[in-house]
Structures are given as structure tokens and as C-alpha cells.
PDB file of C-alpha atoms and ligand atoms in Angstrom:
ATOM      1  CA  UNK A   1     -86.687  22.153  29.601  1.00 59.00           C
ATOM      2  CA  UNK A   2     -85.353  19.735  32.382  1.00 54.00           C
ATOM      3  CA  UNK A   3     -84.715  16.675  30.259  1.00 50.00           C
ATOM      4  CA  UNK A   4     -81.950  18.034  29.112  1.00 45.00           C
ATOM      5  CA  UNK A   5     -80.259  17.930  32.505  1.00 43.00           C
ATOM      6  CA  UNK A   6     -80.874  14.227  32.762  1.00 45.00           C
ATOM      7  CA  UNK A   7     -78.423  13.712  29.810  1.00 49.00           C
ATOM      8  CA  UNK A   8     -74.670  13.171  31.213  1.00 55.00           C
ATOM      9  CA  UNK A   9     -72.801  13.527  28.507  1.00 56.00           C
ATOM     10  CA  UNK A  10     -74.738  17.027  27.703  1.00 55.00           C
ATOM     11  CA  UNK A  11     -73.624  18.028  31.522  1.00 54.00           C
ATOM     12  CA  UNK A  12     -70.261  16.886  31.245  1.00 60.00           C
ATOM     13  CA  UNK A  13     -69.560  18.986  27.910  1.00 56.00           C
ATOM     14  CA  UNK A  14     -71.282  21.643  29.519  1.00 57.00           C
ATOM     15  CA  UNK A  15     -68.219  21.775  32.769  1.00 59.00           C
ATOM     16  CA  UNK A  16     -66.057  21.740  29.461  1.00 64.00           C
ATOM     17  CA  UNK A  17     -67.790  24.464  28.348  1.00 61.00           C
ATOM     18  CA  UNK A  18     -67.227  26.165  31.694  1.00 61.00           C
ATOM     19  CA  UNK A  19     -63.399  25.570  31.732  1.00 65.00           C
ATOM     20  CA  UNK A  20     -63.125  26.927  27.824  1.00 64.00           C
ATOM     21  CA  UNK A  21     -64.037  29.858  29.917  1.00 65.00           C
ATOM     22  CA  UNK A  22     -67.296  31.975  31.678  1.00 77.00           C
ATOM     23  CA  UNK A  23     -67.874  34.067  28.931  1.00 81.00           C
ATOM     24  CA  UNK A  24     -68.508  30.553  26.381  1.00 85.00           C
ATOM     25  CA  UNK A  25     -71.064  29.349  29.485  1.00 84.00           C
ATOM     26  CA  UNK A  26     -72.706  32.011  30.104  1.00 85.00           C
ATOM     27  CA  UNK A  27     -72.949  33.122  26.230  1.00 90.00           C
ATOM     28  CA  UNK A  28     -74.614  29.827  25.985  1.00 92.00           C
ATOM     29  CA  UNK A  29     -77.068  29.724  28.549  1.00 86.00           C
ATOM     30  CA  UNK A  30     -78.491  32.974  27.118  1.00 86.00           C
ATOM     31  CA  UNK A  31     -78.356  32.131  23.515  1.00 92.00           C
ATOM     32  CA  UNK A  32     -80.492  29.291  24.529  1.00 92.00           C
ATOM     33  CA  UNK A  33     -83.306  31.042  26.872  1.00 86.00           C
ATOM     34  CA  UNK A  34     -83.496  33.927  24.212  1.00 88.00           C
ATOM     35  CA  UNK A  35     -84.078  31.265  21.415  1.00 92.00           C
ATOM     36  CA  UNK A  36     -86.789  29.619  23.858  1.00 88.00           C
ATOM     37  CA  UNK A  37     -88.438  32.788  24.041  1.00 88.00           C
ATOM     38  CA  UNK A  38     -88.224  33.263  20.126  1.00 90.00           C
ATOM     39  CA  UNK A  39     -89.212  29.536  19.084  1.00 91.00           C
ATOM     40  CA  UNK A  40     -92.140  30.407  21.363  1.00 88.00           C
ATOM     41  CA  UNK A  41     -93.155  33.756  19.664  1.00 90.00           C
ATOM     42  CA  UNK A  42     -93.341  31.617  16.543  1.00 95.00           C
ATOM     43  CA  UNK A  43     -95.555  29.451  17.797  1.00 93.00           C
ATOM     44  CA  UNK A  44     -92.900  26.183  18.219  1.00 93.00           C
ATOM     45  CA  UNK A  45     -94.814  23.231  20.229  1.00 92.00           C
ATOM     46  CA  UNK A  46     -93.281  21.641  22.451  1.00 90.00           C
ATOM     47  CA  UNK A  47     -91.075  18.901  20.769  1.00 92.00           C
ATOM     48  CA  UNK A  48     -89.671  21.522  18.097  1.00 94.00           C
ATOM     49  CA  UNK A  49     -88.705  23.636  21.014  1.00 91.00           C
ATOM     50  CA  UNK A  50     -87.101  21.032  22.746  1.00 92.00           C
ATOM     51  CA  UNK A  51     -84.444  20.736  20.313  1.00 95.00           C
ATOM     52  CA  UNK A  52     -84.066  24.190  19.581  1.00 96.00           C
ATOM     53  CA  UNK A  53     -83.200  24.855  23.176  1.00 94.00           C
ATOM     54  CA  UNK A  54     -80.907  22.044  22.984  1.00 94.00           C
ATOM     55  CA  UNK A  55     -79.251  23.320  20.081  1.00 97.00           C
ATOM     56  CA  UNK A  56     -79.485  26.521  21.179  1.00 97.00           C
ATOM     57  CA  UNK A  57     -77.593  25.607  24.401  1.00 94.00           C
ATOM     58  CA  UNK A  58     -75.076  23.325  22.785  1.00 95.00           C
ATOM     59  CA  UNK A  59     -74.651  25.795  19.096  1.00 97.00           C
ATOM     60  CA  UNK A  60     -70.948  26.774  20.378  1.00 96.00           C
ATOM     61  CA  UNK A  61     -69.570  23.726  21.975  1.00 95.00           C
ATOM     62  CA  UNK A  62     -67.219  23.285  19.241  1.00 96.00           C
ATOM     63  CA  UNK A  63     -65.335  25.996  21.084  1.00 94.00           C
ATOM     64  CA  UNK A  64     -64.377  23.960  23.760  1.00 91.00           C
ATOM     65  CA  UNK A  65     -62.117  22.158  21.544  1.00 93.00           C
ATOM     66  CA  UNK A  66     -60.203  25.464  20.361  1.00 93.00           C
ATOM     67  CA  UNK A  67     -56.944  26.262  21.994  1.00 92.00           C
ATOM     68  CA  UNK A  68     -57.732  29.013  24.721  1.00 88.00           C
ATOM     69  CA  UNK A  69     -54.927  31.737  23.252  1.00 91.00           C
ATOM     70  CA  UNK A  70     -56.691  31.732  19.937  1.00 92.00           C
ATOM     71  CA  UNK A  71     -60.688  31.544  21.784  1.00 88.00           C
ATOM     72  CA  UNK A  72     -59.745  34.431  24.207  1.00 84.00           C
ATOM     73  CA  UNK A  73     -57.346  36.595  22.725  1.00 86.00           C
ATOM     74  CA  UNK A  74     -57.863  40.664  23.251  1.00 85.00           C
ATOM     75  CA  UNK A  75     -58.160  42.594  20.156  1.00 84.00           C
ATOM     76  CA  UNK A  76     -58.259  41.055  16.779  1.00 88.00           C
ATOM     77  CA  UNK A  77     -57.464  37.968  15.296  1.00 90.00           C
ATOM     78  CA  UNK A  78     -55.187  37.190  12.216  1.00 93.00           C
ATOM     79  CA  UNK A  79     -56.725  35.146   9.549  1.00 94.00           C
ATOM     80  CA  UNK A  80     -55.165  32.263  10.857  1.00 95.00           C
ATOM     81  CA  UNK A  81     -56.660  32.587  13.931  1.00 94.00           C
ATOM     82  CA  UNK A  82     -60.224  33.555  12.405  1.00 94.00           C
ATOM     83  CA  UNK A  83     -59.825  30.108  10.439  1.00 96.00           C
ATOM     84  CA  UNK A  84     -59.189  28.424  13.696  1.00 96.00           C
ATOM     85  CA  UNK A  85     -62.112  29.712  15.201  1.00 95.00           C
ATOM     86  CA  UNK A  86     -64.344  28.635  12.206  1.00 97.00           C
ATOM     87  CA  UNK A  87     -64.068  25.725  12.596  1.00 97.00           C
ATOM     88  CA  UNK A  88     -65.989  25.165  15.825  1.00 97.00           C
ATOM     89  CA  UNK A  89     -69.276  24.473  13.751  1.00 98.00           C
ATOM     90  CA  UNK A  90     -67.758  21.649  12.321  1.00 98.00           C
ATOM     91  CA  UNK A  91     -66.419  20.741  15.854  1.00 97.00           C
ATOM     92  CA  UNK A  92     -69.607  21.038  17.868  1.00 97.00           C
ATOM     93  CA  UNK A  93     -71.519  18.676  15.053  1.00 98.00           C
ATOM     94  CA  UNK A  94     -69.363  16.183  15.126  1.00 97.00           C
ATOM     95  CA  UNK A  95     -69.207  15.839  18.922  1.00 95.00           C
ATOM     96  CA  UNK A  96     -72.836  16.637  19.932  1.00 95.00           C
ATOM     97  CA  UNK A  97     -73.616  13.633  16.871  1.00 94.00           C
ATOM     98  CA  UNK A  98     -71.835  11.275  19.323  1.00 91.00           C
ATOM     99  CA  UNK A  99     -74.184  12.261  21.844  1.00 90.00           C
ATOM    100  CA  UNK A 100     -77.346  10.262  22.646  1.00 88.00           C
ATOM    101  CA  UNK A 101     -80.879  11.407  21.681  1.00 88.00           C
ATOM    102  CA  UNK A 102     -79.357  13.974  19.395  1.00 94.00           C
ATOM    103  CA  UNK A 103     -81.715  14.409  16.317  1.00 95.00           C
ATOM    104  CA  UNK A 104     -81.093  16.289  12.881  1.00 95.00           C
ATOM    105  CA  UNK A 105     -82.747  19.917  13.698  1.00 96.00           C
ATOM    106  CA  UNK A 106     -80.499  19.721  17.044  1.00 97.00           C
ATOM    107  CA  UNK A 107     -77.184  18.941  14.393  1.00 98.00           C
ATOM    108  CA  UNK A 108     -78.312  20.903  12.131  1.00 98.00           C
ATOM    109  CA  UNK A 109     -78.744  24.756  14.444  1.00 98.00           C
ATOM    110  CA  UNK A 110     -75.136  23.461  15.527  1.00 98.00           C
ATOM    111  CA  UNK A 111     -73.875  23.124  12.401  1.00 98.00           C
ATOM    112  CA  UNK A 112     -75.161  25.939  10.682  1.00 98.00           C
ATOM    113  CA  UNK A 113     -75.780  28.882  13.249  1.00 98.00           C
ATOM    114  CA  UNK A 114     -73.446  31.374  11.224  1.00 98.00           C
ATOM    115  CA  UNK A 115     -74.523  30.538   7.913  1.00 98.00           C
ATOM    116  CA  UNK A 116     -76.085  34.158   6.239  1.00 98.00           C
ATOM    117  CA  UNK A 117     -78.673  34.695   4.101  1.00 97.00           C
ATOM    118  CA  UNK A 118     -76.866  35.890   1.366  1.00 97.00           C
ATOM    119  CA  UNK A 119     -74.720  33.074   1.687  1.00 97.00           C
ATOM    120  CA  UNK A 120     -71.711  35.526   3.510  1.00 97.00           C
ATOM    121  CA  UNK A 121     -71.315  32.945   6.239  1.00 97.00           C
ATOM    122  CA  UNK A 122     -69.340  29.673   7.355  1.00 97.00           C
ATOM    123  CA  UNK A 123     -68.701  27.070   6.989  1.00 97.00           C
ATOM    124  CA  UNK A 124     -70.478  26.173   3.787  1.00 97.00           C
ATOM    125  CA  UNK A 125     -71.497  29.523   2.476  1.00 97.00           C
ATOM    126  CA  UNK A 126     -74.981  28.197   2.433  1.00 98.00           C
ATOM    127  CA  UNK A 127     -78.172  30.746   1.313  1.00 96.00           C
ATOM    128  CA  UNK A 128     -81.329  31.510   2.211  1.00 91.00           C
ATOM    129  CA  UNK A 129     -84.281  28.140   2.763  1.00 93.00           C
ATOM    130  CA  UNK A 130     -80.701  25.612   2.257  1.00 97.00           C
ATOM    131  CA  UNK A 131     -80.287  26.919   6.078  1.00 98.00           C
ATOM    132  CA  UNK A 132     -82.451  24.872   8.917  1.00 98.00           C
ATOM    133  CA  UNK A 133     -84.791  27.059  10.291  1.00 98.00           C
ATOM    134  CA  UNK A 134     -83.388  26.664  14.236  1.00 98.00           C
ATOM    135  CA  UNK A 135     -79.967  27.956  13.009  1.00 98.00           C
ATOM    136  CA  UNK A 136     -81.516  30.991  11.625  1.00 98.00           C
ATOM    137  CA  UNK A 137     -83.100  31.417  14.852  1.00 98.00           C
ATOM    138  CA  UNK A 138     -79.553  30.282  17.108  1.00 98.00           C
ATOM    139  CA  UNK A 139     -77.897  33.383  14.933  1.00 97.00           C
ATOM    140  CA  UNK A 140     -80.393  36.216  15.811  1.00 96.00           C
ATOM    141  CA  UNK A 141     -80.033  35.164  19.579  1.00 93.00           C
ATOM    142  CA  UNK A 142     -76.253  35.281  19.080  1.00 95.00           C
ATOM    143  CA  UNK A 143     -75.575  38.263  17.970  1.00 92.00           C
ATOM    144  CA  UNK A 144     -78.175  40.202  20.167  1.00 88.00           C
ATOM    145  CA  UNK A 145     -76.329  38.469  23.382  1.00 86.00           C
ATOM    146  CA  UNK A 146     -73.388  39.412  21.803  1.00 85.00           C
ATOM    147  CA  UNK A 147     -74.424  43.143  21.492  1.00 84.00           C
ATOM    148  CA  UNK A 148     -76.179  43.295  25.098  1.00 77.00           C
ATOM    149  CA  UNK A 149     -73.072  41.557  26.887  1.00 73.00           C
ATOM    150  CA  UNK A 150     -70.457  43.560  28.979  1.00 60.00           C
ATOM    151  CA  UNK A 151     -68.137  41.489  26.420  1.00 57.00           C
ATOM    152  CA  UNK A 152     -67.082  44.533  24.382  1.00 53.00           C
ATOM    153  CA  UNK A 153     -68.502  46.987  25.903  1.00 50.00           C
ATOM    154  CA  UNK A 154     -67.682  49.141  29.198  1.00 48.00           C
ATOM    155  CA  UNK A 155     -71.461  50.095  29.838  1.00 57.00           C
ATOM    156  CA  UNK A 156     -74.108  47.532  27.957  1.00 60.00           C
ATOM    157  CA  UNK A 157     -75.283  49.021  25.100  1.00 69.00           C
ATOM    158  CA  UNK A 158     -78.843  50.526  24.989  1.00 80.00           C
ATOM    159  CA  UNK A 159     -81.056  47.709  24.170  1.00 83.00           C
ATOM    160  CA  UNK A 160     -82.791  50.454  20.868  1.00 90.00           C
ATOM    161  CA  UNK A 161     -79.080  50.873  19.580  1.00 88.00           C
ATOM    162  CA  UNK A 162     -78.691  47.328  19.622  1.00 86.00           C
ATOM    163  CA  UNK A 163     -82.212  47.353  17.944  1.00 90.00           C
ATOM    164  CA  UNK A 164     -81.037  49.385  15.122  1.00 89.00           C
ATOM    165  CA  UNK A 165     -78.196  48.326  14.583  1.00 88.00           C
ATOM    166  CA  UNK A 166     -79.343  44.802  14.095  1.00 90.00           C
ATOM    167  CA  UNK A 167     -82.209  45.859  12.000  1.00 88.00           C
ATOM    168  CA  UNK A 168     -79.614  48.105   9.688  1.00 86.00           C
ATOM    169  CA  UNK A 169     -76.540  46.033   9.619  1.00 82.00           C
ATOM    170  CA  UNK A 170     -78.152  42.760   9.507  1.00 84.00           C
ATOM    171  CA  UNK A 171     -80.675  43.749   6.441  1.00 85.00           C
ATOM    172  CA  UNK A 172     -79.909  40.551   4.006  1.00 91.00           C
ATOM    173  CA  UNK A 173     -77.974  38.591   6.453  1.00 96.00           C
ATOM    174  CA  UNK A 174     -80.680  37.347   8.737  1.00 96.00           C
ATOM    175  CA  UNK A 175     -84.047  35.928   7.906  1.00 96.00           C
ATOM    176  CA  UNK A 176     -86.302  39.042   7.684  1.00 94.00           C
ATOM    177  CA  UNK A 177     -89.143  37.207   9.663  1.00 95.00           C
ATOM    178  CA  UNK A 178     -87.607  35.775  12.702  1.00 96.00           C
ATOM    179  CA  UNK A 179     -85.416  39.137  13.080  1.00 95.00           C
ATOM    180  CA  UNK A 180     -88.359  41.151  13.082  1.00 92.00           C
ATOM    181  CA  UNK A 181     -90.571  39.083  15.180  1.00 94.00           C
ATOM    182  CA  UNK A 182     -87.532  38.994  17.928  1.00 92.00           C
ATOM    183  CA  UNK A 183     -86.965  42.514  17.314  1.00 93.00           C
ATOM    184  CA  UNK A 184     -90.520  43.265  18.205  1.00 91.00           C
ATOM    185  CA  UNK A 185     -91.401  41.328  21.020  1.00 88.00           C
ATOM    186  CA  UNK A 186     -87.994  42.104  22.637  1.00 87.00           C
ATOM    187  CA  UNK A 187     -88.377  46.198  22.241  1.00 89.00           C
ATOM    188  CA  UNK A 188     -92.162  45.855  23.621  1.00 87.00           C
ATOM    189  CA  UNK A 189     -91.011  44.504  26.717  1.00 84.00           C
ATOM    190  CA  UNK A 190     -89.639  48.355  27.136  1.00 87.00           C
ATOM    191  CA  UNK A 191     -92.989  49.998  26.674  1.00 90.00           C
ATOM    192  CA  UNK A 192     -93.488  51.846  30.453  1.00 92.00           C
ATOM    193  CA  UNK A 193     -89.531  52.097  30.541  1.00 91.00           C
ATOM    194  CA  UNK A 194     -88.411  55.651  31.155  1.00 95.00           C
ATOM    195  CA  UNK A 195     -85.486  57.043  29.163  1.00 94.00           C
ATOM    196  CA  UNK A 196     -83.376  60.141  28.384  1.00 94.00           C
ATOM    197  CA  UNK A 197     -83.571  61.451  25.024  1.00 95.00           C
ATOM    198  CA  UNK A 198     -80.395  63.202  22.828  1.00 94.00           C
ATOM    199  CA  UNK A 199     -82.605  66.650  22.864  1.00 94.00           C
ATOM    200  CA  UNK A 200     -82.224  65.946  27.070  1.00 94.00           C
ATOM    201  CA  UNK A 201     -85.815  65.444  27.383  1.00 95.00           C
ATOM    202  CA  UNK A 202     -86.915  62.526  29.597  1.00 96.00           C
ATOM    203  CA  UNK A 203     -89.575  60.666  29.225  1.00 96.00           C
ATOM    204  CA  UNK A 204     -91.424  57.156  28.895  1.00 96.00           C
ATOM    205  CA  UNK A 205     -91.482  54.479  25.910  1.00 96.00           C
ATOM    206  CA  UNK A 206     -95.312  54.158  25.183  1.00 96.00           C
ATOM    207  CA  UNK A 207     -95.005  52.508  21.580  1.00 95.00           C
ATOM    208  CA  UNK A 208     -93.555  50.634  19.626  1.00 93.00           C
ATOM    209  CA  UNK A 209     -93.641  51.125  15.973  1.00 91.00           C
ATOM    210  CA  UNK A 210     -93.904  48.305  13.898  1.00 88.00           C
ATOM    211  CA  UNK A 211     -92.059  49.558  11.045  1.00 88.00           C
ATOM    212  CA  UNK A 212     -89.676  51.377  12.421  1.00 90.00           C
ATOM    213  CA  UNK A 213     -89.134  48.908  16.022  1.00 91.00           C
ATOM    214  CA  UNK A 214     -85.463  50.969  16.927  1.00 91.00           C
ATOM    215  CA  UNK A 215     -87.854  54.305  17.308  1.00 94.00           C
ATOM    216  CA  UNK A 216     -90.562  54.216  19.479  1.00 95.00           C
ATOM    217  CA  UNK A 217     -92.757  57.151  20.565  1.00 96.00           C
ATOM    218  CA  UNK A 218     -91.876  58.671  24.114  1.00 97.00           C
ATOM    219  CA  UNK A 219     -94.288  60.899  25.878  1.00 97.00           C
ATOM    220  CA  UNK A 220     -92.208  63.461  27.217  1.00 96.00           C
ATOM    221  CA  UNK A 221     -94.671  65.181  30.079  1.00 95.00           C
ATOM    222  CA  UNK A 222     -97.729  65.691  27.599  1.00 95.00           C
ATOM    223  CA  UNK A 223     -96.232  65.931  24.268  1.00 95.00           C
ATOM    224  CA  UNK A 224     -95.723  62.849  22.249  1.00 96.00           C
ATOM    225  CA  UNK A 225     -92.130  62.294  20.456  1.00 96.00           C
ATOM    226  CA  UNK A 226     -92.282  59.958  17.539  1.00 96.00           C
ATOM    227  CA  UNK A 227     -88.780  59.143  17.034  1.00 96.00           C
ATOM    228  CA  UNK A 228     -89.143  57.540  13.760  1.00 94.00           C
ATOM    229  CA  UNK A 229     -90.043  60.641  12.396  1.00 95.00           C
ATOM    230  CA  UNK A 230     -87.509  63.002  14.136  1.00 94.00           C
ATOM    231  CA  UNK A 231     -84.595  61.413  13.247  1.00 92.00           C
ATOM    232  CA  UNK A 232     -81.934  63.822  14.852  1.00 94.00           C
ATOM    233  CA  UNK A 233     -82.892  62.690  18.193  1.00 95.00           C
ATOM    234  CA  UNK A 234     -82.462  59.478  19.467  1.00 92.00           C
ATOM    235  CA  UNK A 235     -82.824  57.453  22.897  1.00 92.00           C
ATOM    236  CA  UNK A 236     -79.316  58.150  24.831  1.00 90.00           C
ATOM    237  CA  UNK A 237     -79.852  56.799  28.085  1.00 88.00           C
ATOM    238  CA  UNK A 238     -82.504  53.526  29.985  1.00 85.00           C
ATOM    239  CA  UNK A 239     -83.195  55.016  32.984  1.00 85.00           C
TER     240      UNK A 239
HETATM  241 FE1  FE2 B   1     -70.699  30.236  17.126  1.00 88.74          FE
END
């Protein structure tokens, strides 16, 4: 989406970006190529994908503005610090609105990228169709880069746990539809992949079940192990 390197002040928030730290950047970049890919999986032409991306790329730029102790610490913040941190949505609106060619869907995926469902999130506590659709979108591809980053983990975490764990613990939180369209599309791209299993069987990914996307079948030499319907063994190890 090159246009949006031709926009200066975009570029120059972005080295800001970069000095708030690599993780923010990189974070970023991701959450914005992993919403391309999802805006295009529900069918997004070209202008509505345009400003996802740009939201996308822009949704934590608020962060830049948060003192570094508080936006890097190790281990867990106080409440005071979790406040602090908050407020970045806020932040990131008000600067990207000074921004040229910045339109409302753009403000709004800023704005509202950890908004829940259920109305759990910040900052407004808003529910369910009050959210804009490209900030329900911005918040799936956050928390699976979240997950799948080195961040807080030693060894990345296996792309099914990740899976299942978004599919479980995000059940009410996240908008049912785009979760399970990312869901899908991202586990099929491991169809072929060859794994280890808990049992210590190895063998390859050859489906992926619709219902049930965080167990796939693996053919392990020529039987077939549907893992969504023995549930004491699970996927240990990509190979
Ligand atoms: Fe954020």
C-alpha cells in the first residue's frame, strides 16, 4: 500500500515509533500486514483496505507519547501504570486526526482497537455493532502478534496453541466472524506442515476442521488422527 509512504508526517511518527522502542515498530508493522491479509479474506476493496492498513499500522502510536519506564517495564504493571498505558487510544486519535488525509474508519480502528464485545474493554467500554468494524479487525491481529512474538515467550508459541487459546479465551470478546475467518485461513496455511504429536507420533497436518480450527487431523504414516476427537493428545511440536 505505497501511498502511505508518501505521507511525511505518517513517516516521521513512524521514527517516533521506532525510538518508543523495536518491539512498538515491529508490533506495528505486523499488526498491519496481518490485518491486510484479513480485510482481504473478507472481501475489503481496495479503498476500505487502504485505511485499514493505515489504521492498522498507526492503531498504537499513542504509545509513543507514554513515558518509556511505564511502556517497557518487565513484569507487571500497577494500576497506575495500566491507566497510563490506556490511555494511548485516546493519544494515537488525537494525533493521527492532525494528520492529513486521515478519514473516520482510519480514527476510528485507532481509537477503538481494544474495545470488547461484551463491552470489557477501553476506553469507552463500548459493545458489540457500537465498535467500527476495522477496530474489531486491528484487535484480532493484535493479540495473535502478541501471542506469536518472542515478546513473552522464550520459544514462539505453537501457532494451534495460539489457535486455541484465542478461540477459548477470546469466546465473547472478539467478533465471532472475523476471529473465525482469521483463525481459519491462518491454520490452513499449515496444512502439509509436519508436526510432533503429545502421544510422540509424528506426522503431517492434512485438515483443517472447520469447527474445531485448533485440531486438525494429522496422518501419522497411514492412520489418520483427528485431534478434535481425541482430546488427550495434542500438537507439541512444528517441525
Ligand atoms: Fe494498543
Amino acid at each position: 500500500m505505497s501511498k502511505v509512504n508518501e505521507n511525511r508526517e505518517i513517516v516521521s511518527c513512524i521514527s517516533e515509533m521506532r525510538a518508543a522502542g523495536d518491539y512498538l515498530y515491529t508490533h506495528s508493522i505486523n499488526v498491519a500486514l496481518l490485518s491486510m491479509l484479513l480485510g482481504k479474506w473478507l472481501k475489503y476493496d481496495y479503498l476500505r483496505l487502504k485505511s485499514l492498513v493505515t489504521s492498522a499500522f498507526l492503531h498504537d502510536i499513542g504509545k509513543s507519547r507514554i513515558p518509556s519506564e511505564i511502556l517497557n517495564k518487565p513484569g507487571t504493571l500497577d494500576e497506575n501504570e495500566f491507566a497510563e498505558i490506556k490511555k494511548h487510544c485516546v493519544i494515537g486519535y488525537k494525533l493521527a486526526e492532525s494528520f492529513p488525509g486521515m478519514d473516520e474508519d482510519i480514527l476510528k480502528g485507532i481509537l477503538q482497537h481494544h474495545e470488547r464485545e461484551d463491552g470489557s474493554g477501553y476506553p469507552f467500554g463500548l459493545r458489540g455493532d457500537r465498535i467500527h468494524e476495522i477496530a474489531k479487525i486491528i484487535a484480532v491481529a493484535d493479540i495473535y502478534d502478541a501471542m506469536t512474538s518472542n515478546r513473552f515467550y522464550k520459544e514462539r508459541a505453537c501457532p494451534f496453541d495460539v489457535i486455541d487459546y484465542i478461540e477459548k479465551d477470546h469466546l465473547g470478546t472478539l467478533d465471532h466472524r472475523i476471529t473465525s475467518t482469521f483463525l481459519k485461513n491462518i491454520a490452513s496455511y499449515y496444512i502439509g506442515e509436519h508436526v510432533i504429536l503429545s502421544s510422540g507420533d509424528t506426522g503431517e497436518i492434512v485438515y483443517i476442521n472447520p469447527y474445531h480450527i485448533s485440531r486438525p487431523i494429522v496422518k501419522c504414516g497411514d492412520k489418520y488422527v483427528d485431534l478434535s476427537a481425541e482430546r488427550s493428545v495434542k500438537i507439541a511440536e512444528m517441525m
